[in-house]
Amino acid sequence: MTTFTRQFESRAMPKVASAARHFTVVEQEAVNWVRSVQPLAMHMRISAVSPNVLEFFEPDDFDPPLQNWTDEFSAGVHDLRSALDALALEIAYIDNGTVSNESDIAFPIVYRQDDPIVQENKWKNSRAVRALSRSTPASLMSRFRGCQTWQDPDTYTEDLLEVLAIIDNEDKHRFGSQINLIPSRWNEFPSFAWVDCLDEPAFDRPWLQISYDQTHTPCHVVVDLQDNIIPMVSFGNHSAHLFDLQTSLFADVQRLIQYILSGTWSEKTTLVLRGPYPIVKSGGIPNVRRLQFTGTSHPTASA
């Protein structure tokens, strides 16, 4: 085998940069909207079904552009997935490989399985793995395998790659993810003045229900909503803080790309989102096109 280093024109990092722009739009607009709204009265009461359940109701004139934020978020996720797929195709060709059908090439993402035998079979039978293996040496396929969240639990503790795939697939084929604003600082609610419970038609359908270990006295309370709500994104049967998820996915994809290129894990990222909210660094987003790859040639391939 021969070790070689090559530079090549890539579509991967421009896609990552595009994702950063989409994510930044979401964060800036969400923060600005929350800061611009007048104090809103959010109604809260104890559920009549259980004293352990709090019911929250949307305030009057509560109309954030949630669909616009969801569309921007989804576009950013698609860009990250597209970046990984573009890199996989470029790697398939980088050692003089021959690709019979480019549409079959994708960055393999195999979900975690409890049974190691099932896990191995899932990997071997993955369409993306089989397509890549036809033109990619085993030494390079091992890097794609090493990116899987189930491969090295000590190195990879979060299933961010799976989360990326779930959100991307659901948005393409199902209802997709959805951004919502929900009340935060729940532990502070008892400090507000409690009043008698009201029975009004407007409170027939709760906006949100939260179950607590402790019980409360049935009541109805008005809470100042300004600076007391957080953006959450729901996908599958999960939900996550929008800003945290965007930042994590963004950094994780860069980390995966760097590992595929070098064979070495790194905590550093080329593009940085930062601030109290992960806003793009001053100076803009570099539109990196030339990437450097270091690998080991297949014995029958020329270096």
Short mmCIF file of C-alpha atoms in Angstrom, two decimals:
data_model
loop_
_atom_site.label_atom_id
_atom_site.label_comp_id
_atom_site.label_asym_id
_atom_site.label_seq_id
_atom_site.Cartn_x
_atom_site.Cartn_y
_atom_site.Cartn_z
CA MET A 1 0.00 0.00 0.00
CA THR A 2 1.11 3.56 -0.67
CA THR A 3 0.41 6.60 1.50
CA PHE A 4 -0.55 9.66 -0.48
CA THR A 5 -1.78 13.22 0.05
CA ARG A 6 -4.01 15.03 -2.43
CA GLN A 7 -5.80 18.33 -2.66
CA PHE A 8 -9.09 18.50 -4.51
CA GLU A 9 -11.94 20.84 -5.28
CA SER A 10 -14.79 20.02 -2.91
CA ARG A 11 -18.46 20.88 -2.58
CA ALA A 12 -18.56 19.78 1.04
CA MET A 13 -17.36 22.88 2.90
CA PRO A 14 -19.40 25.37 0.84
CA LYS A 15 -22.45 23.31 1.87
CA VAL A 16 -21.37 23.55 5.52
CA ALA A 17 -20.98 27.31 5.10
CA SER A 18 -24.47 27.48 3.62
CA ALA A 19 -25.84 25.61 6.65
CA ALA A 20 -24.17 28.15 8.93
CA ARG A 21 -25.96 30.97 7.13
CA HIS A 22 -29.35 29.26 7.48
CA PHE A 23 -28.78 28.52 11.17
CA THR A 24 -27.65 32.07 11.84
CA VAL A 25 -30.80 33.49 10.24
CA VAL A 26 -32.93 31.30 12.52
CA GLU A 27 -31.06 32.32 15.65
CA GLN A 28 -30.95 36.03 14.88
CA GLU A 29 -34.63 36.19 13.94
CA ALA A 30 -35.77 34.13 16.93
CA VAL A 31 -33.76 36.22 19.37
CA ASN A 32 -34.91 39.49 17.80
CA TRP A 33 -38.55 38.40 17.84
CA VAL A 34 -38.46 37.46 21.51
CA ARG A 35 -36.76 40.73 22.41
CA SER A 36 -39.15 42.84 20.35
CA VAL A 37 -42.49 41.54 21.60
CA GLN A 38 -44.28 43.40 24.30
CA PRO A 39 -44.66 41.57 27.62
CA LEU A 40 -47.23 38.87 27.05
CA ALA A 41 -49.49 37.31 29.63
CA MET A 42 -49.28 33.53 29.54
CA HIS A 43 -51.99 31.72 31.46
CA MET A 44 -51.13 28.68 33.55
CA ARG A 45 -53.26 26.45 35.73
CA ILE A 46 -53.29 23.05 37.42
CA SER A 47 -54.95 20.36 35.34
CA ALA A 48 -58.30 19.15 36.60
CA VAL A 49 -57.17 15.62 35.71
CA SER A 50 -54.14 15.57 38.00
CA PRO A 51 -52.68 18.01 40.55
CA ASN A 52 -49.22 17.03 39.26
CA VAL A 53 -49.85 18.45 35.78
CA LEU A 54 -49.49 22.13 34.85
CA GLU A 55 -51.34 23.43 31.80
CA PHE A 56 -50.04 26.40 29.81
CA PHE A 57 -52.04 28.45 27.31
CA GLU A 58 -50.86 30.59 24.44
CA PRO A 59 -51.00 34.32 25.16
CA ASP A 60 -53.13 36.66 23.10
CA ASP A 61 -51.40 38.07 19.99
CA PHE A 62 -48.80 35.30 20.14
CA ASP A 63 -47.82 34.81 16.49
CA PRO A 64 -44.10 34.11 16.00
CA PRO A 65 -43.06 33.14 12.41
CA LEU A 66 -42.40 29.54 13.44
CA GLN A 67 -42.80 28.10 9.95
CA ASN A 68 -40.21 30.48 8.51
CA TRP A 69 -37.76 29.47 11.24
CA THR A 70 -38.51 25.80 10.66
CA ASP A 71 -37.88 26.16 6.92
CA GLU A 72 -34.51 27.84 7.54
CA PHE A 73 -33.54 25.19 10.07
CA SER A 74 -34.51 22.38 7.69
CA ALA A 75 -32.52 23.97 4.87
CA GLY A 76 -29.46 24.09 7.13
CA VAL A 77 -29.87 20.41 8.07
CA HIS A 78 -30.22 19.46 4.40
CA ASP A 79 -27.02 21.36 3.62
CA LEU A 80 -25.12 19.46 6.31
CA ARG A 81 -26.37 16.12 5.04
CA SER A 82 -25.56 17.18 1.47
CA ALA A 83 -22.03 18.13 2.57
CA LEU A 84 -21.43 14.62 3.89
CA ASP A 85 -22.87 13.02 0.75
CA ALA A 86 -20.73 15.23 -1.49
CA LEU A 87 -17.63 14.26 0.45
CA ALA A 88 -18.49 10.55 0.15
CA LEU A 89 -18.71 10.86 -3.64
CA GLU A 90 -15.41 12.75 -3.79
CA ILE A 91 -13.71 10.10 -1.65
CA ALA A 92 -15.10 7.37 -3.91
CA TYR A 93 -13.15 8.91 -6.79
CA ILE A 94 -10.05 10.10 -4.93
CA ASP A 95 -8.06 6.84 -5.21
CA ASN A 96 -8.82 6.44 -8.91
CA GLY A 97 -12.02 4.61 -8.11
CA THR A 98 -14.74 3.89 -10.65
CA VAL A 99 -18.33 4.71 -9.73
CA SER A 100 -20.98 2.96 -11.80
CA ASN A 101 -23.94 4.92 -10.42
CA GLU A 102 -23.29 8.17 -8.56
CA SER A 103 -26.85 8.33 -7.27
CA ASP A 104 -26.12 5.28 -5.09
CA ILE A 105 -23.24 7.02 -3.31
CA ALA A 106 -24.06 8.61 0.04
CA PHE A 107 -22.39 9.08 3.40
CA PRO A 108 -23.39 5.90 5.26
CA ILE A 109 -25.36 6.41 8.47
CA VAL A 110 -26.35 3.20 10.21
CA TYR A 111 -28.45 3.58 13.35
CA ARG A 112 -27.36 2.11 16.65
CA GLN A 113 -28.59 -1.43 17.40
CA ASP A 114 -28.61 -3.22 20.76
CA ASP A 115 -27.42 -6.51 19.28
CA PRO A 116 -23.82 -6.33 17.92
CA ILE A 117 -24.56 -9.05 15.34
CA VAL A 118 -27.57 -7.14 14.06
CA GLN A 119 -25.43 -4.00 14.08
CA GLU A 120 -22.77 -5.61 11.90
CA ASN A 121 -25.36 -6.96 9.47
CA LYS A 122 -27.00 -3.55 9.24
CA TRP A 123 -23.63 -2.06 8.34
CA LYS A 124 -22.71 -4.69 5.74
CA ASN A 125 -26.13 -4.58 4.10
CA SER A 126 -26.43 -0.79 4.02
CA ARG A 127 -26.99 0.40 0.48
CA ALA A 128 -24.57 3.29 0.97
CA VAL A 129 -21.88 0.99 2.39
CA ARG A 130 -22.20 -1.49 -0.48
CA ALA A 131 -22.08 1.28 -3.10
CA LEU A 132 -19.04 2.97 -1.53
CA SER A 133 -17.21 -0.33 -1.06
CA ARG A 134 -17.21 -1.01 -4.80
CA SER A 135 -14.85 1.90 -5.47
CA THR A 136 -13.35 2.76 -2.09
CA PRO A 137 -10.45 0.82 -0.52
CA ALA A 138 -11.05 -0.91 2.81
CA SER A 139 -8.55 1.44 4.47
CA LEU A 140 -10.81 4.37 3.58
CA MET A 141 -14.07 2.55 4.32
CA SER A 142 -12.79 2.07 7.86
CA ARG A 143 -13.00 5.85 8.31
CA PHE A 144 -16.68 5.90 7.35
CA ARG A 145 -17.24 3.05 9.78
CA GLY A 146 -15.34 4.95 12.46
CA CYS A 147 -17.76 7.86 12.11
CA GLN A 148 -20.73 5.76 13.18
CA THR A 149 -21.98 6.64 16.63
CA TRP A 150 -22.03 2.99 17.73
CA GLN A 151 -18.46 2.31 16.64
CA ASP A 152 -16.52 3.96 19.45
CA PRO A 153 -18.65 4.82 22.51
CA ASP A 154 -15.66 6.34 24.32
CA THR A 155 -14.99 8.77 21.49
CA TYR A 156 -18.57 9.37 20.41
CA THR A 157 -21.06 9.78 23.21
CA GLU A 158 -23.89 11.50 21.35
CA ASP A 159 -25.85 10.21 18.38
CA LEU A 160 -25.64 13.48 16.48
CA LEU A 161 -25.08 11.72 13.15
CA GLU A 162 -28.29 9.76 13.69
CA VAL A 163 -30.13 12.93 14.69
CA LEU A 164 -28.99 14.59 11.46
CA ALA A 165 -30.27 11.64 9.43
CA ILE A 166 -33.60 11.48 11.29
CA ILE A 167 -34.34 15.17 10.78
CA ASP A 168 -33.24 15.11 7.14
CA ASN A 169 -35.26 11.99 6.30
CA GLU A 170 -38.40 13.07 8.14
CA ASP A 171 -38.39 16.45 6.45
CA LYS A 172 -38.11 14.80 3.03
CA HIS A 173 -40.56 11.96 3.48
CA ARG A 174 -42.85 12.80 6.40
CA PHE A 175 -44.13 15.83 8.28
CA GLY A 176 -40.64 16.99 9.21
CA SER A 177 -39.30 18.81 12.22
CA GLN A 178 -41.07 21.76 13.84
CA ILE A 179 -39.80 24.69 15.88
CA ASN A 180 -41.90 25.88 18.80
CA LEU A 181 -41.48 28.39 21.57
CA ILE A 182 -42.14 27.05 25.04
CA PRO A 183 -42.04 28.67 28.48
CA SER A 184 -38.88 28.28 30.51
CA ARG A 185 -37.90 28.95 34.15
CA TRP A 186 -40.68 26.67 35.32
CA ASN A 187 -39.15 26.44 38.77
CA GLU A 188 -39.80 30.16 39.25
CA PHE A 189 -43.55 29.93 38.73
CA PRO A 190 -44.44 29.48 42.41
CA SER A 191 -43.02 32.95 43.05
CA PHE A 192 -45.84 34.51 41.07
CA ALA A 193 -49.11 35.50 42.68
CA TRP A 194 -51.70 32.73 42.66
CA VAL A 195 -55.31 33.62 41.95
CA ASP A 196 -58.54 31.69 41.85
CA CYS A 197 -58.93 29.22 39.00
CA LEU A 198 -60.92 30.57 36.05
CA ASP A 199 -63.25 28.52 33.90
CA GLU A 200 -63.33 30.09 30.44
CA PRO A 201 -63.90 28.60 26.94
CA ALA A 202 -60.56 30.05 25.79
CA PHE A 203 -58.78 27.61 28.08
CA ASP A 204 -60.25 24.41 26.69
CA ARG A 205 -57.06 23.37 24.82
CA PRO A 206 -53.70 23.75 26.58
CA TRP A 207 -50.66 24.95 24.63
CA LEU A 208 -48.39 22.74 26.71
CA GLN A 209 -48.72 20.28 29.58
CA ILE A 210 -45.91 19.58 32.05
CA SER A 211 -45.98 16.77 34.61
CA TYR A 212 -44.25 17.34 37.95
CA ASP A 213 -43.46 15.09 40.91
CA GLN A 214 -44.95 17.53 43.37
CA THR A 215 -48.59 18.57 43.49
CA HIS A 216 -49.94 22.13 43.46
CA THR A 217 -53.08 23.85 44.61
CA PRO A 218 -55.50 24.26 41.66
CA CYS A 219 -55.21 27.80 40.40
CA HIS A 220 -54.82 30.11 37.45
CA VAL A 221 -51.84 32.43 37.09
CA VAL A 222 -50.57 35.04 34.65
CA VAL A 223 -46.85 34.90 33.84
CA ASP A 224 -44.80 37.54 32.00
CA LEU A 225 -43.65 35.65 28.90
CA GLN A 226 -41.03 38.09 27.61
CA ASP A 227 -37.49 36.67 28.05
CA ASN A 228 -39.13 33.60 29.52
CA ILE A 229 -39.49 31.38 26.45
CA ILE A 230 -37.01 29.19 24.59
CA PRO A 231 -37.04 27.80 21.03
CA MET A 232 -37.31 24.02 20.85
CA VAL A 233 -37.21 21.81 17.76
CA SER A 234 -39.25 18.62 17.69
CA PHE A 235 -38.31 15.67 15.49
CA GLY A 236 -39.42 12.06 15.66
CA ASN A 237 -40.21 11.35 19.30
CA HIS A 238 -37.59 13.81 20.52
CA SER A 239 -37.11 17.49 21.15
CA ALA A 240 -34.03 19.62 21.73
CA HIS A 241 -33.05 23.21 22.40
CA LEU A 242 -32.81 24.75 18.93
CA PHE A 243 -29.61 26.75 19.45
CA ASP A 244 -27.79 23.90 21.14
CA LEU A 245 -28.82 21.42 18.44
CA GLN A 246 -27.80 23.69 15.57
CA THR A 247 -24.40 24.37 17.11
CA SER A 248 -23.79 20.69 17.85
CA LEU A 249 -24.80 19.47 14.38
CA PHE A 250 -22.74 22.19 12.73
CA ALA A 251 -19.59 21.36 14.72
CA ASP A 252 -20.11 17.61 14.47
CA VAL A 253 -20.32 17.56 10.67
CA GLN A 254 -17.07 19.51 10.44
CA ARG A 255 -15.46 17.06 12.84
CA LEU A 256 -16.62 14.13 10.69
CA ILE A 257 -15.29 15.75 7.52
CA GLN A 258 -11.90 16.38 9.13
CA TYR A 259 -11.73 12.76 10.30
CA ILE A 260 -12.56 11.39 6.85
CA LEU A 261 -9.85 13.61 5.34
CA SER A 262 -7.09 12.95 7.86
CA GLY A 263 -7.96 9.75 9.73
CA THR A 264 -7.49 11.64 13.00
CA TRP A 265 -10.17 12.94 15.34
CA SER A 266 -10.01 16.60 16.24
CA GLU A 267 -12.10 18.80 18.51
CA LYS A 268 -11.32 21.87 16.42
CA THR A 269 -13.64 23.22 13.74
CA THR A 270 -12.87 25.27 10.65
CA LEU A 271 -15.96 27.45 10.96
CA VAL A 272 -16.99 28.78 14.34
CA LEU A 273 -20.42 29.76 15.64
CA ARG A 274 -20.15 31.68 18.87
CA GLY A 275 -21.67 34.30 21.17
CA PRO A 276 -24.45 34.11 23.72
CA TYR A 277 -26.11 32.64 20.67
CA PRO A 278 -23.93 30.90 18.06
CA ILE A 279 -23.65 33.76 15.58
CA VAL A 280 -21.08 33.45 12.82
CA LYS A 281 -17.63 34.88 13.57
CA SER A 282 -16.92 38.43 12.46
CA GLY A 283 -15.17 38.43 9.11
CA GLY A 284 -17.74 36.19 7.44
CA ILE A 285 -17.88 32.51 6.60
CA PRO A 286 -14.90 31.25 4.59
CA ASN A 287 -16.09 29.49 1.42
CA VAL A 288 -13.46 26.74 1.52
CA ARG A 289 -13.32 24.75 -1.72
CA ARG A 290 -9.95 23.02 -1.73
CA LEU A 291 -9.61 20.23 0.80
CA GLN A 292 -6.59 18.05 1.55
CA PHE A 293 -6.94 14.30 1.89
CA THR A 294 -4.37 11.87 3.29
CA GLY A 295 -4.91 8.17 2.75
CA THR A 296 -3.54 4.78 1.80
CA SER A 297 -3.88 3.58 -1.78
CA HIS A 298 -5.38 0.29 -2.70
CA PRO A 299 -2.62 -2.14 -3.75
CA THR A 300 -3.88 -2.19 -7.33
CA ALA A 301 -4.40 1.55 -7.64
CA SER A 302 -1.74 4.01 -8.68
CA ALA A 303 -0.61 6.68 -6.28
#
